[in-house]
Short mmCIF file of N, CA and C in Angstrom, two decimals:
data_model
loop_
_atom_site.label_atom_id
_atom_site.label_comp_id
_atom_site.label_asym_id
_atom_site.label_seq_id
_atom_site.Cartn_x
_atom_site.Cartn_y
_atom_site.Cartn_z
N MET A 1373 -10.21 17.98 -23.84
CA MET A 1373 -10.89 17.93 -22.57
C MET A 1373 -11.91 16.79 -22.51
N ALA A 1374 -12.54 16.49 -23.64
CA ALA A 1374 -13.56 15.44 -23.64
C ALA A 1374 -12.97 14.12 -23.17
N GLY A 1375 -11.74 13.81 -23.58
CA GLY A 1375 -11.12 12.56 -23.17
C GLY A 1375 -10.94 12.47 -21.67
N SER A 1376 -10.48 13.56 -21.05
CA SER A 1376 -10.28 13.53 -19.61
C SER A 1376 -11.61 13.44 -18.87
N THR A 1377 -12.65 14.09 -19.38
CA THR A 1377 -13.98 13.99 -18.76
C THR A 1377 -14.50 12.57 -18.87
N ASP A 1378 -14.35 11.95 -20.03
CA ASP A 1378 -14.78 10.56 -20.21
C ASP A 1378 -14.01 9.63 -19.28
N ASN A 1379 -12.70 9.85 -19.15
CA ASN A 1379 -11.88 9.01 -18.28
C ASN A 1379 -12.33 9.14 -16.82
N ARG A 1380 -12.62 10.36 -16.41
CA ARG A 1380 -13.09 10.59 -15.04
C ARG A 1380 -14.39 9.83 -14.80
N LYS A 1381 -15.34 9.95 -15.74
CA LYS A 1381 -16.62 9.25 -15.60
C LYS A 1381 -16.42 7.73 -15.55
N LEU A 1382 -15.53 7.22 -16.38
CA LEU A 1382 -15.25 5.79 -16.42
C LEU A 1382 -14.79 5.30 -15.05
N ILE A 1383 -13.80 5.98 -14.48
CA ILE A 1383 -13.22 5.54 -13.21
C ILE A 1383 -14.16 5.80 -12.04
N GLU A 1384 -14.80 6.95 -12.01
CA GLU A 1384 -15.77 7.21 -10.94
C GLU A 1384 -16.91 6.19 -10.98
N GLY A 1385 -17.32 5.81 -12.19
CA GLY A 1385 -18.35 4.77 -12.32
C GLY A 1385 -17.89 3.43 -11.79
N ALA A 1386 -16.61 3.10 -12.02
CA ALA A 1386 -16.07 1.84 -11.51
C ALA A 1386 -16.05 1.84 -9.98
N TYR A 1387 -15.66 2.95 -9.37
CA TYR A 1387 -15.68 3.04 -7.90
C TYR A 1387 -17.11 2.92 -7.37
N ALA A 1388 -18.05 3.59 -8.02
CA ALA A 1388 -19.45 3.52 -7.58
C ALA A 1388 -19.97 2.09 -7.69
N ALA A 1389 -19.63 1.40 -8.76
CA ALA A 1389 -20.05 0.01 -8.94
C ALA A 1389 -19.42 -0.88 -7.87
N PHE A 1390 -18.14 -0.65 -7.55
CA PHE A 1390 -17.46 -1.43 -6.51
C PHE A 1390 -18.17 -1.23 -5.17
N THR A 1391 -18.47 0.03 -4.85
CA THR A 1391 -19.15 0.34 -3.60
C THR A 1391 -20.50 -0.37 -3.52
N ALA A 1392 -21.18 -0.47 -4.65
CA ALA A 1392 -22.49 -1.13 -4.70
C ALA A 1392 -22.37 -2.66 -4.76
N GLY A 1393 -21.14 -3.17 -4.87
CA GLY A 1393 -20.94 -4.61 -4.96
C GLY A 1393 -21.23 -5.17 -6.34
N ASN A 1394 -21.27 -4.31 -7.34
CA ASN A 1394 -21.59 -4.73 -8.71
C ASN A 1394 -20.28 -4.97 -9.49
N ILE A 1395 -19.66 -6.10 -9.23
CA ILE A 1395 -18.36 -6.41 -9.84
C ILE A 1395 -18.45 -6.53 -11.36
N PRO A 1396 -19.51 -7.12 -11.94
CA PRO A 1396 -19.60 -7.12 -13.41
C PRO A 1396 -19.52 -5.71 -14.01
N ALA A 1397 -20.15 -4.73 -13.36
CA ALA A 1397 -20.09 -3.34 -13.85
C ALA A 1397 -18.69 -2.78 -13.69
N VAL A 1398 -18.00 -3.14 -12.62
CA VAL A 1398 -16.61 -2.71 -12.43
C VAL A 1398 -15.78 -3.22 -13.60
N LEU A 1399 -15.92 -4.49 -13.91
CA LEU A 1399 -15.11 -5.11 -14.95
C LEU A 1399 -15.37 -4.51 -16.33
N GLN A 1400 -16.55 -3.96 -16.56
CA GLN A 1400 -16.84 -3.32 -17.84
C GLN A 1400 -15.93 -2.12 -18.09
N ALA A 1401 -15.42 -1.52 -17.01
CA ALA A 1401 -14.51 -0.37 -17.15
C ALA A 1401 -13.07 -0.80 -17.42
N PHE A 1402 -12.78 -2.09 -17.26
CA PHE A 1402 -11.41 -2.60 -17.36
C PHE A 1402 -11.18 -3.34 -18.67
N ALA A 1403 -10.04 -3.10 -19.29
CA ALA A 1403 -9.63 -3.91 -20.43
C ALA A 1403 -9.42 -5.34 -19.96
N GLU A 1404 -9.60 -6.29 -20.85
CA GLU A 1404 -9.42 -7.71 -20.50
C GLU A 1404 -8.04 -7.98 -19.91
N GLY A 1405 -7.02 -7.33 -20.44
CA GLY A 1405 -5.65 -7.60 -19.99
C GLY A 1405 -5.12 -6.59 -18.98
N ILE A 1406 -6.00 -5.92 -18.25
CA ILE A 1406 -5.57 -4.91 -17.29
C ILE A 1406 -4.52 -5.47 -16.33
N THR A 1407 -3.56 -4.62 -16.00
CA THR A 1407 -2.56 -4.99 -14.99
C THR A 1407 -2.87 -4.22 -13.72
N TRP A 1408 -2.61 -4.85 -12.58
CA TRP A 1408 -2.99 -4.30 -11.27
C TRP A 1408 -1.82 -4.53 -10.34
N HIS A 1409 -1.30 -3.45 -9.75
CA HIS A 1409 -0.14 -3.59 -8.86
C HIS A 1409 -0.46 -3.04 -7.47
N VAL A 1410 -0.25 -3.88 -6.47
CA VAL A 1410 -0.39 -3.49 -5.07
C VAL A 1410 0.98 -3.68 -4.42
N PRO A 1411 1.63 -2.59 -3.98
CA PRO A 1411 2.97 -2.70 -3.41
C PRO A 1411 2.94 -3.29 -2.00
N GLY A 1412 4.11 -3.55 -1.47
CA GLY A 1412 4.22 -3.97 -0.08
C GLY A 1412 4.50 -5.44 0.08
N ARG A 1413 4.27 -5.89 1.33
CA ARG A 1413 4.57 -7.28 1.70
C ARG A 1413 3.40 -7.97 2.37
N SER A 1414 2.20 -7.45 2.18
CA SER A 1414 1.03 -8.05 2.81
C SER A 1414 0.51 -9.20 1.94
N PRO A 1415 -0.47 -9.94 2.46
CA PRO A 1415 -1.06 -11.01 1.64
C PRO A 1415 -1.76 -10.49 0.38
N LEU A 1416 -2.02 -9.18 0.31
CA LEU A 1416 -2.67 -8.61 -0.86
C LEU A 1416 -1.67 -8.06 -1.87
N SER A 1417 -0.44 -7.89 -1.47
CA SER A 1417 0.58 -7.29 -2.34
C SER A 1417 0.88 -8.19 -3.52
N GLY A 1418 1.17 -7.56 -4.64
CA GLY A 1418 1.56 -8.33 -5.81
C GLY A 1418 1.03 -7.73 -7.08
N ASP A 1419 1.25 -8.46 -8.16
CA ASP A 1419 0.80 -8.05 -9.48
C ASP A 1419 -0.29 -9.01 -9.94
N TYR A 1420 -1.35 -8.43 -10.44
CA TYR A 1420 -2.50 -9.19 -10.93
C TYR A 1420 -2.72 -8.80 -12.38
N ARG A 1421 -3.23 -9.74 -13.16
CA ARG A 1421 -3.47 -9.46 -14.58
C ARG A 1421 -4.80 -10.07 -15.01
N GLY A 1422 -5.60 -9.25 -15.64
CA GLY A 1422 -6.85 -9.73 -16.21
C GLY A 1422 -7.99 -9.78 -15.20
N HIS A 1423 -9.18 -9.92 -15.74
CA HIS A 1423 -10.38 -9.89 -14.92
C HIS A 1423 -10.40 -10.97 -13.85
N ARG A 1424 -10.05 -12.19 -14.21
CA ARG A 1424 -10.14 -13.30 -13.24
C ARG A 1424 -9.27 -13.04 -12.02
N GLU A 1425 -8.02 -12.63 -12.23
CA GLU A 1425 -7.13 -12.40 -11.10
C GLU A 1425 -7.58 -11.21 -10.26
N ILE A 1426 -8.15 -10.20 -10.89
CA ILE A 1426 -8.61 -9.03 -10.14
C ILE A 1426 -9.85 -9.38 -9.33
N VAL A 1427 -10.75 -10.17 -9.88
CA VAL A 1427 -11.91 -10.61 -9.11
C VAL A 1427 -11.45 -11.43 -7.90
N GLU A 1428 -10.46 -12.29 -8.09
CA GLU A 1428 -9.91 -13.05 -6.96
C GLU A 1428 -9.30 -12.11 -5.91
N PHE A 1429 -8.61 -11.07 -6.37
CA PHE A 1429 -8.04 -10.07 -5.47
C PHE A 1429 -9.15 -9.38 -4.68
N PHE A 1430 -10.21 -8.94 -5.35
CA PHE A 1430 -11.33 -8.30 -4.67
C PHE A 1430 -11.91 -9.24 -3.60
N GLY A 1431 -12.06 -10.50 -3.96
CA GLY A 1431 -12.58 -11.49 -3.01
C GLY A 1431 -11.70 -11.63 -1.79
N ARG A 1432 -10.40 -11.63 -2.02
CA ARG A 1432 -9.45 -11.74 -0.90
C ARG A 1432 -9.55 -10.52 0.01
N VAL A 1433 -9.66 -9.33 -0.57
CA VAL A 1433 -9.81 -8.10 0.22
C VAL A 1433 -11.06 -8.22 1.10
N MET A 1434 -12.15 -8.63 0.51
CA MET A 1434 -13.40 -8.72 1.27
C MET A 1434 -13.36 -9.85 2.31
N ASP A 1435 -12.72 -10.96 1.97
CA ASP A 1435 -12.57 -12.04 2.95
C ASP A 1435 -11.76 -11.58 4.15
N LEU A 1436 -10.62 -10.96 3.89
CA LEU A 1436 -9.75 -10.53 4.99
C LEU A 1436 -10.39 -9.45 5.85
N SER A 1437 -11.24 -8.63 5.25
CA SER A 1437 -11.87 -7.53 6.00
C SER A 1437 -13.28 -7.87 6.48
N GLY A 1438 -13.73 -9.09 6.26
CA GLY A 1438 -15.09 -9.45 6.64
C GLY A 1438 -16.13 -8.59 5.94
N GLY A 1439 -15.79 -8.13 4.72
CA GLY A 1439 -16.70 -7.31 3.93
C GLY A 1439 -16.73 -5.84 4.34
N SER A 1440 -15.83 -5.43 5.22
CA SER A 1440 -15.86 -4.04 5.73
C SER A 1440 -15.03 -3.06 4.91
N PHE A 1441 -14.30 -3.52 3.91
CA PHE A 1441 -13.42 -2.64 3.13
C PHE A 1441 -14.23 -1.56 2.43
N ARG A 1442 -13.77 -0.32 2.52
CA ARG A 1442 -14.44 0.82 1.90
C ARG A 1442 -13.43 1.76 1.27
N ILE A 1443 -13.85 2.46 0.23
CA ILE A 1443 -13.04 3.49 -0.41
C ILE A 1443 -13.87 4.77 -0.48
N ARG A 1444 -13.29 5.87 0.01
CA ARG A 1444 -13.93 7.18 -0.13
C ARG A 1444 -13.07 8.02 -1.06
N ILE A 1445 -13.65 8.48 -2.15
CA ILE A 1445 -12.91 9.32 -3.09
C ILE A 1445 -12.82 10.73 -2.50
N ASP A 1446 -11.60 11.25 -2.42
CA ASP A 1446 -11.36 12.60 -1.92
C ASP A 1446 -11.16 13.60 -3.06
N ASP A 1447 -10.54 13.16 -4.16
CA ASP A 1447 -10.33 14.03 -5.31
C ASP A 1447 -9.98 13.16 -6.51
N VAL A 1448 -10.25 13.68 -7.69
CA VAL A 1448 -9.94 12.97 -8.93
C VAL A 1448 -9.24 13.94 -9.87
N LEU A 1449 -8.08 13.54 -10.37
CA LEU A 1449 -7.29 14.33 -11.31
C LEU A 1449 -7.22 13.55 -12.62
N THR A 1450 -7.44 14.24 -13.74
CA THR A 1450 -7.48 13.52 -15.01
C THR A 1450 -6.73 14.24 -16.11
N ASP A 1451 -6.32 13.46 -17.10
CA ASP A 1451 -5.89 13.99 -18.39
C ASP A 1451 -6.37 13.01 -19.45
N THR A 1452 -5.83 13.07 -20.63
CA THR A 1452 -6.37 12.26 -21.72
C THR A 1452 -6.02 10.77 -21.63
N SER A 1453 -5.04 10.40 -20.80
CA SER A 1453 -4.68 8.98 -20.72
C SER A 1453 -4.48 8.48 -19.29
N ARG A 1454 -4.73 9.32 -18.29
CA ARG A 1454 -4.48 8.91 -16.91
C ARG A 1454 -5.50 9.55 -15.98
N VAL A 1455 -5.86 8.78 -14.96
CA VAL A 1455 -6.72 9.28 -13.88
C VAL A 1455 -6.01 8.97 -12.57
N VAL A 1456 -5.92 9.97 -11.70
CA VAL A 1456 -5.36 9.78 -10.37
C VAL A 1456 -6.47 10.02 -9.37
N VAL A 1457 -6.74 9.02 -8.55
CA VAL A 1457 -7.77 9.12 -7.53
C VAL A 1457 -7.08 9.22 -6.17
N LEU A 1458 -7.30 10.34 -5.51
CA LEU A 1458 -6.84 10.51 -4.13
C LEU A 1458 -8.00 10.06 -3.25
N CYS A 1459 -7.74 9.08 -2.41
CA CYS A 1459 -8.84 8.47 -1.67
C CYS A 1459 -8.41 8.09 -0.26
N THR A 1460 -9.39 7.70 0.51
CA THR A 1460 -9.16 7.16 1.84
C THR A 1460 -9.77 5.77 1.87
N VAL A 1461 -8.96 4.78 2.21
CA VAL A 1461 -9.46 3.41 2.32
C VAL A 1461 -9.57 3.06 3.79
N SER A 1462 -10.53 2.20 4.10
CA SER A 1462 -10.71 1.78 5.49
C SER A 1462 -11.24 0.36 5.52
N ALA A 1463 -11.00 -0.29 6.64
CA ALA A 1463 -11.48 -1.65 6.84
C ALA A 1463 -11.38 -1.98 8.33
N GLU A 1464 -12.00 -3.08 8.68
CA GLU A 1464 -11.86 -3.65 10.02
C GLU A 1464 -11.40 -5.08 9.86
N ARG A 1465 -10.55 -5.49 10.79
CA ARG A 1465 -10.00 -6.85 10.71
C ARG A 1465 -9.52 -7.26 12.09
N ASN A 1466 -9.93 -8.44 12.52
CA ASN A 1466 -9.49 -8.98 13.80
C ASN A 1466 -9.68 -7.97 14.94
N GLY A 1467 -10.82 -7.29 14.94
CA GLY A 1467 -11.12 -6.34 16.00
C GLY A 1467 -10.40 -5.01 15.90
N ARG A 1468 -9.68 -4.78 14.80
CA ARG A 1468 -8.95 -3.51 14.62
C ARG A 1468 -9.55 -2.74 13.46
N ALA A 1469 -9.65 -1.43 13.65
CA ALA A 1469 -10.07 -0.55 12.56
C ALA A 1469 -8.83 0.09 11.97
N TRP A 1470 -8.87 0.33 10.66
CA TRP A 1470 -7.73 0.91 9.95
C TRP A 1470 -8.26 1.85 8.89
N SER A 1471 -7.55 2.95 8.67
CA SER A 1471 -7.88 3.90 7.62
C SER A 1471 -6.59 4.55 7.15
N SER A 1472 -6.50 4.80 5.84
CA SER A 1472 -5.27 5.36 5.31
C SER A 1472 -5.54 6.11 4.01
N PRO A 1473 -4.81 7.21 3.79
CA PRO A 1473 -4.89 7.86 2.48
C PRO A 1473 -4.14 7.02 1.45
N GLU A 1474 -4.63 7.04 0.22
CA GLU A 1474 -3.96 6.34 -0.87
C GLU A 1474 -4.10 7.17 -2.14
N ALA A 1475 -3.21 6.91 -3.08
CA ALA A 1475 -3.32 7.44 -4.44
C ALA A 1475 -3.45 6.23 -5.37
N HIS A 1476 -4.47 6.25 -6.18
CA HIS A 1476 -4.69 5.20 -7.18
C HIS A 1476 -4.45 5.82 -8.55
N VAL A 1477 -3.53 5.23 -9.30
CA VAL A 1477 -3.17 5.76 -10.61
C VAL A 1477 -3.66 4.77 -11.68
N TRP A 1478 -4.51 5.28 -12.55
CA TRP A 1478 -5.12 4.49 -13.61
C TRP A 1478 -4.61 4.97 -14.97
N ASP A 1479 -4.18 4.05 -15.81
CA ASP A 1479 -3.86 4.36 -17.20
C ASP A 1479 -5.06 3.94 -18.04
N ILE A 1480 -5.45 4.81 -18.97
CA ILE A 1480 -6.63 4.59 -19.79
C ILE A 1480 -6.23 4.55 -21.27
N ALA A 1481 -6.78 3.58 -22.00
CA ALA A 1481 -6.57 3.51 -23.45
C ALA A 1481 -7.85 2.96 -24.08
N ASP A 1482 -8.26 3.56 -25.16
CA ASP A 1482 -9.44 3.12 -25.90
C ASP A 1482 -10.68 2.98 -25.02
N GLY A 1483 -10.84 3.91 -24.07
CA GLY A 1483 -12.04 3.93 -23.25
C GLY A 1483 -12.10 2.91 -22.14
N LYS A 1484 -10.96 2.26 -21.84
CA LYS A 1484 -10.91 1.25 -20.78
C LYS A 1484 -9.68 1.47 -19.90
N ALA A 1485 -9.79 1.07 -18.65
CA ALA A 1485 -8.63 1.09 -17.75
C ALA A 1485 -7.72 -0.07 -18.14
N VAL A 1486 -6.45 0.23 -18.40
CA VAL A 1486 -5.49 -0.80 -18.82
C VAL A 1486 -4.45 -1.10 -17.74
N ALA A 1487 -4.31 -0.20 -16.77
CA ALA A 1487 -3.34 -0.42 -15.69
C ALA A 1487 -3.78 0.34 -14.45
N PHE A 1488 -3.50 -0.27 -13.29
CA PHE A 1488 -3.80 0.32 -11.99
C PHE A 1488 -2.57 0.15 -11.10
N ARG A 1489 -2.20 1.23 -10.43
CA ARG A 1489 -1.12 1.18 -9.45
C ARG A 1489 -1.59 1.89 -8.19
N GLU A 1490 -1.31 1.29 -7.06
CA GLU A 1490 -1.75 1.81 -5.76
C GLU A 1490 -0.55 2.30 -4.99
N PHE A 1491 -0.72 3.44 -4.32
CA PHE A 1491 0.34 4.00 -3.47
C PHE A 1491 -0.26 4.31 -2.11
N GLN A 1492 0.22 3.66 -1.05
CA GLN A 1492 -0.31 3.82 0.29
C GLN A 1492 0.32 5.01 1.00
N GLY A 1493 -0.45 5.57 1.93
CA GLY A 1493 0.07 6.65 2.76
C GLY A 1493 1.08 6.16 3.78
N ASP A 1494 0.90 4.93 4.28
CA ASP A 1494 1.81 4.33 5.26
C ASP A 1494 1.92 2.84 4.93
N GLN A 1495 2.90 2.52 4.10
CA GLN A 1495 3.05 1.14 3.62
C GLN A 1495 3.21 0.14 4.77
N GLN A 1496 4.02 0.46 5.76
CA GLN A 1496 4.25 -0.47 6.86
C GLN A 1496 2.96 -0.73 7.64
N ALA A 1497 2.20 0.30 7.94
CA ALA A 1497 0.94 0.12 8.67
C ALA A 1497 -0.04 -0.72 7.86
N GLU A 1498 -0.09 -0.49 6.55
CA GLU A 1498 -1.00 -1.27 5.71
C GLU A 1498 -0.59 -2.73 5.66
N ASP A 1499 0.70 -2.98 5.48
CA ASP A 1499 1.19 -4.36 5.48
C ASP A 1499 0.85 -5.06 6.79
N GLU A 1500 1.05 -4.38 7.91
CA GLU A 1500 0.77 -4.98 9.23
C GLU A 1500 -0.72 -5.26 9.38
N PHE A 1501 -1.57 -4.34 8.92
CA PHE A 1501 -3.01 -4.53 9.05
C PHE A 1501 -3.46 -5.77 8.30
N TRP A 1502 -3.03 -5.95 7.06
CA TRP A 1502 -3.51 -7.06 6.24
C TRP A 1502 -2.80 -8.38 6.56
N SER A 1503 -1.69 -8.36 7.27
CA SER A 1503 -0.93 -9.60 7.56
C SER A 1503 -1.46 -10.32 8.79
#
């Protein structure tokens, strides 16, 4: 149980740091070689690897949303090597507001996040919003 509690704290801390705009603290939760997958066909979709590419991805999200991108954690499920965050993401862009449920799946090893996969509630709507 201790492992799952530690994993939950690690990931919840990363979300709190992201919300506060503290990207260095976010990166402390991530392994250097973390992989990051965003499905779909939007300008944000793709595979990212390592801190540099993820920081660039975060910058692109904030640029496209004019800094309005937000994540609200709805629930967190954990075990000894995985954390699943059920959340609601929202943003504004080009005069449009958007909000969608998502599942974020984190793989954890040696006290760090090593992989992230995102699953959207409505892939087509998300692709259209970011395009």
